[in-house]
Coordinates of N, CA and C in Angstrom, one line a residue:
M1 N 21.6 -21.8 -15.8 CA 22.4 -21.0 -14.8 C 23.1 -19.9 -15.5
T2 N 23.0 -18.7 -15.0 CA 23.6 -17.5 -15.6 C 25.1 -17.5 -15.1
G3 N 25.9 -16.8 -15.9 CA 27.4 -16.8 -15.5 C 27.7 -16.1 -14.2
E4 N 28.6 -16.7 -13.5 CA 29.1 -16.1 -12.2 C 30.6 -16.1 -12.2
A5 N 31.2 -15.3 -11.4 CA 32.6 -15.4 -11.2 C 33.0 -16.8 -10.8
F6 N 34.1 -17.3 -11.3 CA 34.5 -18.6 -11.0 C 35.0 -18.7 -9.5
K7 N 34.4 -19.7 -8.8 CA 34.7 -19.9 -7.4 C 35.5 -21.2 -7.2
G8 N 35.6 -22.0 -8.2 CA 36.2 -23.3 -8.1 C 35.3 -24.4 -8.5
F9 N 35.9 -25.5 -8.9 CA 35.2 -26.8 -9.1 C 34.7 -27.4 -7.8
G10 N 33.6 -28.1 -7.8 CA 33.1 -28.7 -6.6 C 34.1 -29.7 -6.0
S11 N 33.9 -30.0 -4.8 CA 34.8 -31.0 -4.1 C 34.5 -32.4 -4.6
K12 N 33.4 -32.6 -5.2 CA 33.1 -33.9 -5.8 C 33.3 -34.0 -7.3
A13 N 34.0 -33.1 -7.9 CA 34.2 -33.1 -9.3 C 35.0 -34.3 -9.8
I14 N 36.2 -34.5 -9.2 CA 37.0 -35.6 -9.5 C 36.4 -37.0 -9.1
P15 N 35.8 -37.1 -7.9 CA 35.1 -38.3 -7.5 C 33.9 -38.6 -8.5
F16 N 33.3 -37.6 -9.0 CA 32.2 -37.8 -10.0 C 32.8 -38.5 -11.3
L17 N 33.9 -37.9 -11.8 CA 34.5 -38.5 -13.0 C 35.0 -39.9 -12.7
K18 N 35.5 -40.2 -11.5 CA 35.9 -41.6 -11.2 C 34.6 -42.5 -11.2
A19 N 33.5 -42.1 -10.7 CA 32.3 -42.9 -10.6 C 31.8 -43.1 -12.0
L20 N 31.8 -42.0 -12.8 CA 31.3 -42.1 -14.2 C 32.1 -43.0 -15.0
D21 N 33.4 -43.0 -14.8 CA 34.3 -43.9 -15.6 C 34.1 -45.3 -15.2
F22 N 33.7 -45.5 -13.9 CA 33.5 -46.9 -13.4 C 32.2 -47.4 -14.0
H23 N 31.1 -46.6 -14.0 CA 29.8 -47.1 -14.4 C 29.7 -47.0 -16.0
Q24 N 30.2 -46.0 -16.6 CA 30.0 -45.8 -18.0 C 28.6 -46.2 -18.5
S25 N 27.7 -45.6 -17.8 CA 26.3 -46.0 -18.1 C 25.4 -44.7 -18.2
R26 N 24.6 -44.7 -19.3 CA 23.7 -43.6 -19.5 C 22.7 -43.4 -18.4
E27 N 22.2 -44.6 -17.9 CA 21.3 -44.5 -16.8 C 21.9 -43.9 -15.5
W28 N 23.1 -44.3 -15.2 CA 23.8 -43.7 -14.1 C 24.1 -42.2 -14.2
F29 N 24.5 -41.9 -15.5 CA 24.7 -40.4 -15.7 C 23.5 -39.6 -15.5
L30 N 22.4 -40.1 -16.1 CA 21.1 -39.3 -16.0 C 20.7 -39.2 -14.5
E31 N 20.9 -40.2 -13.8 CA 20.5 -40.2 -12.3 C 21.4 -39.2 -11.6
N32 N 22.6 -38.9 -12.1 CA 23.5 -38.1 -11.3 C 23.9 -36.8 -12.1
R33 N 23.0 -36.5 -13.1 CA 23.3 -35.3 -13.9 C 23.3 -34.0 -13.1
D34 N 22.5 -33.9 -12.1 CA 22.5 -32.6 -11.3 C 23.9 -32.5 -10.6
L35 N 24.5 -33.6 -10.2 CA 25.8 -33.5 -9.6 C 26.8 -33.1 -10.6
F36 N 26.7 -33.6 -11.8 CA 27.6 -33.3 -12.9 C 27.6 -31.8 -13.2
E37 N 26.4 -31.2 -13.3 CA 26.2 -29.8 -13.6 C 26.7 -28.9 -12.5
K38 N 26.4 -29.3 -11.2 CA 26.8 -28.5 -10.1 C 28.3 -28.5 -9.9
E39 N 28.9 -29.7 -9.9 CA 30.3 -29.9 -9.6 C 31.3 -29.6 -10.7
L40 N 30.9 -29.8 -12.0 CA 31.8 -29.7 -13.1 C 31.4 -28.7 -14.2
R41 N 30.2 -29.0 -14.8 CA 29.8 -28.2 -16.0 C 29.6 -26.8 -15.7
D42 N 28.8 -26.4 -14.7 CA 28.6 -25.0 -14.4 C 29.8 -24.3 -13.9
P43 N 30.7 -24.9 -13.1 CA 31.9 -24.2 -12.7 C 32.8 -24.0 -13.9
L44 N 32.9 -25.0 -14.9 CA 33.7 -24.8 -16.1 C 33.1 -23.6 -16.9
G45 N 31.8 -23.5 -17.0 CA 31.2 -22.4 -17.7 C 31.6 -21.1 -17.0
D46 N 31.6 -21.1 -15.7 CA 32.0 -19.8 -15.0 C 33.5 -19.5 -15.2
L47 N 34.3 -20.6 -15.3 CA 35.7 -20.4 -15.6 C 35.9 -19.7 -17.0
V48 N 35.2 -20.2 -18.0 CA 35.2 -19.7 -19.3 C 34.8 -18.2 -19.3
D49 N 33.7 -17.9 -18.7 CA 33.3 -16.5 -18.6 C 34.3 -15.6 -17.9
T50 N 34.8 -16.1 -16.8 CA 35.8 -15.3 -16.0 C 37.0 -15.1 -16.8
L51 N 37.5 -16.1 -17.4 CA 38.8 -16.0 -18.2 C 38.5 -15.1 -19.4
T52 N 37.4 -15.2 -20.0 CA 37.1 -14.3 -21.2 C 37.3 -12.8 -20.8
Q53 N 36.7 -12.5 -19.6 CA 36.9 -11.1 -19.1 C 38.3 -10.8 -18.8
R54 N 39.0 -11.7 -18.1 CA 40.4 -11.4 -17.7 C 41.3 -11.4 -18.9
F55 N 41.1 -12.2 -19.9 CA 41.9 -12.2 -21.1 C 41.7 -11.0 -21.9
A56 N 40.5 -10.4 -21.9 CA 40.2 -9.2 -22.6 C 40.9 -8.0 -21.9
E57 N 40.9 -8.0 -20.6 CA 41.6 -7.0 -19.9 C 43.1 -7.0 -20.1
A58 N 43.6 -8.2 -20.3 CA 45.1 -8.4 -20.6 C 45.4 -8.3 -22.0
G59 N 44.5 -8.1 -22.9 CA 44.7 -7.9 -24.3 C 45.2 -9.1 -25.0
L60 N 44.7 -10.3 -24.6 CA 45.2 -11.6 -25.1 C 44.5 -12.0 -26.3
G61 N 43.3 -11.4 -26.6 CA 42.6 -11.8 -27.8 C 42.0 -13.2 -27.8
L62 N 41.6 -13.6 -26.7 CA 41.0 -15.0 -26.5 C 39.7 -14.8 -25.8
R63 N 38.6 -15.5 -26.3 CA 37.4 -15.4 -25.6 C 36.6 -16.7 -25.8
G64 N 35.6 -16.9 -25.0 CA 34.7 -18.1 -25.1 C 33.3 -17.8 -24.7
D65 N 32.5 -18.9 -24.7 CA 31.1 -18.8 -24.3 C 30.8 -20.0 -23.5
R66 N 30.1 -19.9 -22.4 CA 29.9 -21.0 -21.5 C 29.1 -22.1 -22.1
K67 N 28.4 -21.9 -23.2 CA 27.7 -23.0 -23.8 C 28.5 -23.6 -25.0
K68 N 29.1 -22.7 -25.9 CA 29.7 -23.1 -27.1 C 31.2 -23.6 -26.9
S69 N 31.8 -23.1 -25.8 CA 33.2 -23.4 -25.6 C 33.5 -24.7 -24.9
L70 N 32.5 -25.3 -24.3 CA 32.7 -26.5 -23.5 C 32.5 -27.7 -24.5
F71 N 33.4 -28.7 -24.3 CA 33.3 -30.0 -25.1 C 32.3 -30.9 -24.3
R72 N 31.7 -31.7 -25.0 CA 30.7 -32.7 -24.4 C 31.4 -33.7 -23.6
I73 N 30.8 -34.1 -22.5 CA 31.3 -35.2 -21.7 C 31.1 -36.6 -22.5
N74 N 30.1 -36.6 -23.4 CA 29.9 -37.8 -24.2 C 31.0 -38.0 -25.2
R75 N 31.4 -39.2 -25.4 CA 32.4 -39.6 -26.4 C 31.7 -39.9 -27.8
D76 N 32.4 -39.5 -28.9 CA 31.9 -39.9 -30.2 C 32.5 -41.3 -30.5
V77 N 31.7 -42.3 -30.4 CA 32.1 -43.7 -30.5 C 31.8 -44.3 -31.9
R78 N 31.3 -43.5 -32.9 CA 30.9 -44.0 -34.1 C 32.0 -44.8 -34.9
F79 N 33.2 -44.3 -34.8 CA 34.3 -45.0 -35.5 C 35.4 -45.4 -34.6
A80 N 35.1 -45.5 -33.3 CA 36.1 -45.9 -32.3 C 35.9 -47.4 -31.9
K81 N 37.1 -48.0 -31.6 CA 37.1 -49.4 -31.1 C 36.6 -49.3 -29.6
D82 N 37.0 -48.3 -28.9 CA 36.6 -48.1 -27.5 C 35.1 -47.5 -27.5
K83 N 34.2 -48.3 -27.1 CA 32.8 -47.9 -27.2 C 32.3 -47.3 -25.8
R84 N 33.2 -47.0 -24.9 CA 32.7 -46.4 -23.7 C 32.1 -45.0 -24.0
P85 N 30.9 -44.8 -23.5 CA 30.1 -43.6 -23.9 C 30.6 -42.3 -23.3
Y86 N 31.4 -42.3 -22.2 CA 31.7 -41.0 -21.6 C 33.2 -40.8 -21.4
N87 N 33.6 -39.6 -21.6 CA 35.0 -39.2 -21.4 C 35.4 -39.3 -19.9
R88 N 36.7 -39.3 -19.7 CA 37.3 -39.3 -18.3 C 37.6 -37.9 -17.9
H89 N 37.2 -36.9 -18.7 CA 37.6 -35.5 -18.5 C 36.5 -34.6 -19.0
L90 N 36.6 -33.3 -18.6 CA 35.8 -32.3 -19.2 C 36.7 -31.1 -19.6
S91 N 36.5 -30.5 -20.7 CA 37.4 -29.5 -21.3 C 36.7 -28.4 -22.0
A92 N 37.4 -27.3 -22.2 CA 36.9 -26.2 -22.9 C 38.0 -25.4 -23.7
I93 N 37.6 -24.6 -24.6 CA 38.5 -23.9 -25.5 C 38.1 -22.4 -25.6
L94 N 39.1 -21.5 -25.5 CA 38.9 -20.1 -25.8 C 39.7 -19.7 -27.0
S95 N 39.1 -19.0 -27.9 CA 39.8 -18.7 -29.2 C 39.6 -17.3 -29.6
P96 N 40.3 -16.8 -30.7 CA 40.1 -15.4 -31.1 C 38.7 -15.0 -31.4
D97 N 37.9 -15.9 -31.9 CA 36.5 -15.6 -32.3 C 35.5 -16.2 -31.4
G98 N 36.0 -17.0 -30.4 CA 35.0 -17.6 -29.5 C 34.5 -19.0 -30.0
T99 N 34.9 -19.4 -31.2 CA 34.5 -20.7 -31.7 C 35.6 -21.8 -31.4
K100 N 35.3 -23.0 -31.8 CA 36.2 -24.1 -31.7 C 37.0 -24.3 -33.0
M101 N 36.7 -23.5 -34.0 CA 37.3 -23.7 -35.3 C 38.6 -22.9 -35.6
E102 N 38.9 -22.0 -34.7 CA 40.1 -21.1 -34.9 C 41.4 -21.8 -34.4
Q103 N 42.5 -21.2 -34.8 CA 43.8 -21.6 -34.3 C 44.3 -20.5 -33.4
G104 N 45.4 -20.8 -32.6 CA 46.0 -19.9 -31.6 C 45.0 -19.8 -30.5
V105 N 44.8 -20.9 -29.7 CA 43.8 -21.0 -28.7 C 44.3 -21.3 -27.3
F106 N 43.5 -21.1 -26.4 CA 43.7 -21.6 -25.0 C 42.8 -22.7 -24.7
F107 N 43.3 -23.7 -24.0 CA 42.6 -25.0 -23.8 C 42.8 -25.4 -22.3
V108 N 41.7 -25.8 -21.7 CA 41.8 -26.3 -20.3 C 41.1 -27.6 -20.2
H109 N 41.8 -28.6 -19.5 CA 41.4 -29.9 -19.4 C 41.4 -30.4 -17.9
I110 N 40.2 -30.8 -17.4 CA 40.1 -31.3 -16.1 C 39.7 -32.8 -16.1
G111 N 40.6 -33.6 -15.7 CA 40.4 -35.1 -15.9 C 41.0 -35.9 -14.9
L112 N 40.7 -37.2 -15.0 CA 41.2 -38.2 -14.1 C 42.7 -38.4 -14.2
D113 N 43.2 -38.5 -15.5 CA 44.6 -38.8 -15.7 C 45.5 -37.6 -15.4
R114 N 45.0 -36.4 -15.7 CA 45.7 -35.1 -15.4 C 44.8 -33.9 -15.6
C115 N 45.2 -32.8 -15.0 CA 44.6 -31.6 -15.3 C 45.7 -30.6 -15.9
F116 N 45.3 -29.9 -16.9 CA 46.3 -29.1 -17.6 C 45.6 -28.0 -18.4
A117 N 46.4 -27.0 -18.7 CA 46.0 -26.0 -19.7 C 47.0 -25.9 -20.8
G118 N 46.6 -25.4 -22.0 CA 47.5 -25.3 -23.1 C 47.2 -24.1 -23.9
V119 N 48.3 -23.6 -24.6 CA 48.1 -22.6 -25.6 C 48.7 -23.2 -26.9
A120 N 47.9 -23.2 -28.0 CA 48.4 -24.0 -29.1 C 47.9 -23.5 -30.4
W121 N 48.7 -23.8 -31.4 CA 48.3 -23.9 -32.8 C 48.3 -25.4 -33.1
W122 N 47.2 -26.0 -33.0 CA 47.1 -27.5 -32.9 C 46.7 -28.0 -34.3
Q123 N 47.6 -28.8 -34.9 CA 47.4 -29.3 -36.2 C 46.7 -28.3 -37.2
P124 N 47.4 -27.2 -37.4 CA 46.8 -26.1 -38.3 C 46.6 -26.6 -39.7
A125 N 45.8 -26.0 -40.4 CA 45.6 -26.3 -41.8 C 46.9 -26.4 -42.6
P126 N 47.0 -27.2 -43.6 CA 48.3 -27.3 -44.4 C 48.9 -26.0 -44.8
E127 N 48.1 -25.1 -45.3 CA 48.6 -23.8 -45.8 C 49.3 -23.0 -44.6
L128 N 48.6 -23.0 -43.4 CA 49.2 -22.3 -42.3 C 50.4 -23.0 -41.8
L129 N 50.3 -24.3 -41.7 CA 51.5 -25.1 -41.2 C 52.7 -24.9 -42.1
T130 N 52.5 -24.9 -43.4 CA 53.6 -24.7 -44.3 C 54.2 -23.3 -44.1
A131 N 53.3 -22.3 -43.9 CA 53.8 -20.9 -43.7 C 54.6 -20.8 -42.4
M132 N 54.2 -21.5 -41.4 CA 54.9 -21.6 -40.1 C 56.3 -22.2 -40.3
R133 N 56.4 -23.3 -41.1 CA 57.6 -23.9 -41.3 C 58.5 -23.0 -42.2
K134 N 58.0 -22.3 -43.1 CA 58.8 -21.4 -43.9 C 59.3 -20.3 -43.1
A135 N 58.5 -19.8 -42.1 CA 59.0 -18.7 -41.2 C 60.1 -19.2 -40.4
I136 N 60.1 -20.4 -39.9 CA 61.2 -21.0 -39.1 C 62.5 -21.1 -40.0
A137 N 62.3 -21.5 -41.2 CA 63.5 -21.7 -42.1 C 64.1 -20.4 -42.6
S138 N 63.2 -19.4 -42.9 CA 63.7 -18.1 -43.4 C 64.0 -17.1 -42.4
H139 N 63.4 -17.2 -41.2 CA 63.7 -16.3 -40.1 C 64.0 -17.0 -38.8
P140 N 65.1 -17.8 -38.8 CA 65.4 -18.6 -37.7 C 65.7 -17.8 -36.4
D141 N 66.2 -16.6 -36.5 CA 66.5 -15.8 -35.3 C 65.2 -15.4 -34.6
T142 N 64.2 -15.1 -35.4 CA 62.9 -14.8 -34.9 C 62.3 -15.9 -34.1
F143 N 62.3 -17.1 -34.7 CA 61.8 -18.3 -34.1 C 62.6 -18.6 -32.8
R144 N 63.9 -18.6 -32.9 CA 64.7 -18.9 -31.7 C 64.4 -17.9 -30.6
A145 N 64.1 -16.6 -30.9 CA 63.8 -15.7 -29.9 C 62.5 -16.0 -29.2
V146 N 61.6 -16.5 -30.0 CA 60.3 -17.0 -29.4 C 60.6 -18.1 -28.4
V147 N 61.3 -19.1 -28.8 CA 61.7 -20.3 -28.0 C 62.4 -19.8 -26.7
A148 N 63.3 -18.8 -26.9 CA 64.1 -18.3 -25.7 C 63.1 -17.6 -24.8
A149 N 62.2 -16.8 -25.3 CA 61.2 -16.1 -24.5 C 60.3 -17.0 -23.7
L150 N 59.9 -18.1 -24.4 CA 59.1 -19.1 -23.7 C 59.9 -19.8 -22.6
R151 N 61.1 -20.1 -22.8 CA 61.9 -20.8 -21.8 C 62.2 -19.9 -20.6
K152 N 62.4 -18.6 -20.9 CA 62.6 -17.6 -19.8 C 61.3 -17.6 -19.0
N153 N 60.2 -17.8 -19.6 CA 58.9 -17.8 -18.9 C 58.5 -19.2 -18.3
G154 N 59.5 -20.1 -18.4 CA 59.3 -21.5 -17.8 C 58.5 -22.4 -18.7
L155 N 58.4 -22.2 -20.0 CA 57.7 -23.0 -20.9 C 58.5 -23.6 -22.0
E156 N 58.1 -24.8 -22.5 CA 58.8 -25.5 -23.5 C 57.8 -25.9 -24.6
L157 N 58.2 -25.7 -25.9 CA 57.3 -26.2 -27.0 C 57.1 -27.7 -26.9
D158 N 55.9 -28.1 -27.1 CA 55.6 -29.6 -27.1 C 56.3 -30.2 -28.2
A159 N 57.1 -31.3 -27.9 CA 57.9 -32.0 -28.9 C 57.2 -33.3 -29.4
E160 N 56.1 -33.6 -28.8 CA 55.4 -34.9 -29.2 C 54.7 -34.8 -30.5
G161 N 54.7 -35.9 -31.2 CA 53.9 -36.0 -32.4 C 54.5 -35.5 -33.7
G162 N 55.8 -35.2 -33.6 CA 56.5 -34.7 -34.8 C 56.7 -35.7 -35.9
M163 N 57.0 -35.3 -37.1 CA 57.3 -36.2 -38.2 C 58.6 -36.8 -38.0
K164 N 58.8 -38.0 -38.5 CA 60.1 -38.7 -38.4 C 61.1 -38.1 -39.5
R165 N 60.5 -37.7 -40.6 CA 61.3 -37.1 -41.7 C 61.0 -35.7 -41.9
T166 N 62.0 -34.9 -42.4 CA 61.7 -33.5 -42.7 C 60.8 -33.4 -43.9
P167 N 59.8 -32.6 -43.8 CA 58.8 -32.5 -44.9 C 59.5 -32.0 -46.2
R168 N 58.9 -32.3 -47.3 CA 59.5 -31.9 -48.6 C 59.5 -30.4 -48.7
G169 N 60.6 -29.9 -49.3 CA 60.8 -28.5 -49.5 C 61.7 -27.9 -48.4
F170 N 62.0 -28.7 -47.3 CA 62.8 -28.1 -46.2 C 64.1 -29.0 -46.0
E171 N 64.5 -29.7 -47.0 CA 65.6 -30.6 -46.9 C 66.9 -29.9 -46.6
E172 N 67.0 -28.6 -47.0 CA 68.3 -27.9 -46.9 C 68.5 -27.3 -45.5
V173 N 67.5 -27.4 -44.7 CA 67.6 -26.9 -43.3 C 68.5 -27.9 -42.5
A174 N 69.5 -27.5 -41.9 CA 70.5 -28.4 -41.3 C 70.6 -28.3 -39.8
D175 N 70.3 -27.1 -39.2 CA 70.4 -27.0 -37.7 C 69.4 -27.8 -37.0
K176 N 69.9 -28.6 -36.1 CA 69.0 -29.6 -35.4 C 67.8 -29.0 -34.8
D177 N 67.9 -27.8 -34.1 CA 66.7 -27.3 -33.5 C 65.7 -26.8 -34.5
L178 N 66.2 -26.3 -35.6 CA 65.2 -25.9 -36.7 C 64.6 -27.1 -37.4
V179 N 65.4 -28.2 -37.6 CA 64.8 -29.4 -38.2 C 63.7 -29.9 -37.3
A180 N 64.0 -30.0 -36.0 CA 63.0 -30.5 -35.1 C 61.7 -29.7 -35.1
A181 N 61.9 -28.4 -35.2 CA 60.7 -27.5 -35.2 C 59.9 -27.6 -36.5
I182 N 60.6 -27.8 -37.6 CA 59.9 -27.9 -38.9 C 59.2 -29.2 -39.0
R183 N 59.6 -30.2 -38.3 CA 58.9 -31.5 -38.3 C 57.7 -31.5 -37.4
N184 N 57.5 -30.5 -36.6 CA 56.3 -30.4 -35.8 C 55.0 -30.4 -36.6
R185 N 54.0 -31.0 -36.1 CA 52.7 -30.9 -36.7 C 51.8 -29.9 -36.0
H186 N 52.3 -29.4 -34.8 CA 51.6 -28.4 -34.1 C 52.7 -27.6 -33.2
F187 N 52.2 -26.5 -32.7 CA 53.1 -25.7 -31.9 C 52.3 -25.3 -30.6
A188 N 52.7 -25.9 -29.5 CA 51.9 -25.8 -28.3 C 52.8 -25.7 -27.1
V189 N 52.3 -25.1 -26.0 CA 52.9 -25.2 -24.7 C 51.8 -25.6 -23.7
R190 N 52.3 -26.2 -22.6 CA 51.3 -26.7 -21.7 C 51.7 -26.3 -20.2
H191 N 50.7 -26.3 -19.4 CA 50.9 -26.0 -18.0 C 50.1 -27.0 -17.2
A192 N 50.8 -27.7 -16.3 CA 50.2 -28.7 -15.5 C 49.5 -28.1 -14.3
I193 N 48.3 -28.5 -14.1 CA 47.4 -28.0 -13.0 C 47.4 -29.0 -11.9
D194 N 47.7 -28.6 -10.7 CA 47.6 -29.5 -9.5 C 46.1 -29.8 -9.3
P195 N 45.7 -31.0 -9.4 CA 44.2 -31.3 -9.2 C 43.7 -30.8 -7.8
A196 N 44.6 -30.7 -6.8 CA 44.1 -30.1 -5.6 C 43.8 -28.6 -5.6
G197 N 44.3 -28.0 -6.7 CA 44.1 -26.5 -6.8 C 43.0 -26.1 -7.7
I198 N 42.1 -27.0 -8.1 CA 41.0 -26.7 -9.0 C 39.8 -26.2 -8.2
H199 N 39.8 -26.3 -6.9 CA 38.6 -26.0 -6.1 C 38.4 -24.6 -5.6
G200 N 39.3 -23.7 -6.0 CA 39.2 -22.3 -5.6 C 39.4 -21.3 -6.7
P201 N 39.0 -20.0 -6.4 CA 39.1 -19.0 -7.5 C 40.6 -18.7 -7.9
E202 N 41.6 -19.1 -7.1 CA 43.0 -18.9 -7.4 C 43.4 -19.5 -8.7
L203 N 42.6 -20.5 -9.2 CA 42.9 -21.1 -10.5 C 42.9 -20.1 -11.6
V204 N 42.0 -19.1 -11.5 CA 42.0 -18.1 -12.6 C 43.3 -17.3 -12.7
E205 N 43.9 -16.9 -11.6 CA 45.2 -16.2 -11.6 C 46.2 -17.1 -12.2
E206 N 46.2 -18.3 -11.8 CA 47.2 -19.3 -12.4 C 47.1 -19.4 -13.9
L207 N 45.9 -19.5 -14.4 CA 45.7 -19.7 -15.8 C 46.0 -18.4 -16.6
V208 N 45.6 -17.2 -16.0 CA 46.0 -16.0 -16.7 C 47.5 -15.8 -16.7
D209 N 48.2 -16.1 -15.7 CA 49.6 -16.0 -15.6 C 50.3 -16.9 -16.7
F210 N 49.8 -18.2 -16.8 CA 50.3 -19.1 -17.8 C 50.1 -18.5 -19.2
T211 N 48.9 -18.0 -19.5 CA 48.6 -17.5 -20.8 C 49.5 -16.3 -21.2
L212 N 49.7 -15.4 -20.2 CA 50.6 -14.3 -20.5 C 52.0 -14.8 -20.8
R213 N 52.5 -15.8 -20.1 CA 53.8 -16.4 -20.3 C 53.9 -17.1 -21.7
A214 N 52.7 -17.5 -22.2 CA 52.7 -18.2 -23.5 C 52.5 -17.2 -24.6
K215 N 52.3 -15.9 -24.3 CA 52.0 -14.9 -25.3 C 53.0 -14.8 -26.5
P216 N 54.3 -15.0 -26.3 CA 55.3 -15.0 -27.4 C 54.9 -16.0 -28.5
L217 N 54.3 -17.2 -28.1 CA 53.9 -18.2 -29.1 C 52.6 -17.7 -29.8
L218 N 51.7 -17.1 -29.1 CA 50.5 -16.5 -29.7 C 50.9 -15.4 -30.7
D219 N 51.8 -14.5 -30.3 CA 52.1 -13.4 -31.2 C 52.8 -13.9 -32.5
W220 N 53.7 -14.9 -32.3 CA 54.5 -15.4 -33.5 C 53.5 -16.0 -34.5
G221 N 52.6 -16.9 -34.0 CA 51.7 -17.5 -34.9 C 50.7 -16.6 -35.5
R222 N 50.2 -15.6 -34.8 CA 49.3 -14.6 -35.3 C 49.9 -13.8 -36.4
A223 N 51.2 -13.4 -36.3 CA 51.9 -12.6 -37.3 C 52.0 -13.4 -38.6
I224 N 52.3 -14.7 -38.5 CA 52.3 -15.6 -39.7 C 50.9 -15.8 -40.3
E225 N 50.0 -16.0 -39.4 CA 48.6 -16.2 -39.9 C 48.1 -14.9 -40.6
G226 N 48.4 -13.8 -40.1 CA 48.0 -12.5 -40.7 C 48.6 -12.3 -42.1
K227 N 49.9 -12.7 -42.3 CA 50.5 -12.6 -43.6 C 49.9 -13.6 -44.6
T228 N 49.6 -14.8 -44.0 CA 49.0 -15.9 -44.9 C 47.7 -15.4 -45.4
A229 N 46.9 -14.8 -44.5 CA 45.5 -14.3 -44.9 C 45.6 -13.3 -46.0
K230 N 46.7 -12.5 -46.0 CA 46.8 -11.4 -47.0 C 47.3 -11.9 -48.4
D231 N 48.0 -13.0 -48.4 CA 48.5 -13.6 -49.6 C 47.5 -14.2 -50.5

C-alpha cells in the first residue's frame, strides 16, 4: 500500500488487539492478517508519513518511514520468560535520521493498556548521558529553564526509572531537583492519547501540538549532543 494522508485507525483496531491478545496464536493471526493491516499497520504507516511531512514543515527535525519506523507486532521471546508471541500494542518511532538507532526521538504507542506519544532521549549511550548530567550540574539555570518551559507547555519530565544513588562524579550536587535529574537514566515527556480519539485525522494535529510543546527538551539534548560529537 502506498502512503496516504492519515485518516485514522480503523474502528476494529483495538478489538483486533484484544482478540490477538486472547488467542496469542500464529494461526489466528495469519487468518486475520488482512484485518491487522487494514485497521492498524497501514494506518500507522500513514501516520508516520503524515507526521514526517508535518514535522518537516514545523522544523522539528524528526522523520520516519512507513516500513522502517514501525515496530513488529511479534514479540522477541528468545530470552523472555513470557513466551506469548504477540505484543498488546503497535508502535513506531520518528528520529533525526529516520532510523531507530538515533536519540532525541518521537514515539507513538497504540495499545490495549494505553495509547500515548513521547519525545525522549531514552537510555542514551554512556558518553551522552554523562554529558547531559554534566550539563545539568554545570549549567543548572539552563536546565531549569527547560523544565520551566516544559511545565508552561503542560509537560513534566518522566521521573520513573531513576537511579537510587547519585552517580559517581556528581556527589557535590546538592539541590534536590538537580540531584533527581542527574539520577535519571533517560529524559522524556509523554502525552496520553484518548483511545477514542485515534480513529480520525485530528490525531495528527494533537501529536504535532504535543511535539512542538516538547521542543525545549529536543533543543536542550541536541545542543549537548552536538558538543559531545565535536569533542
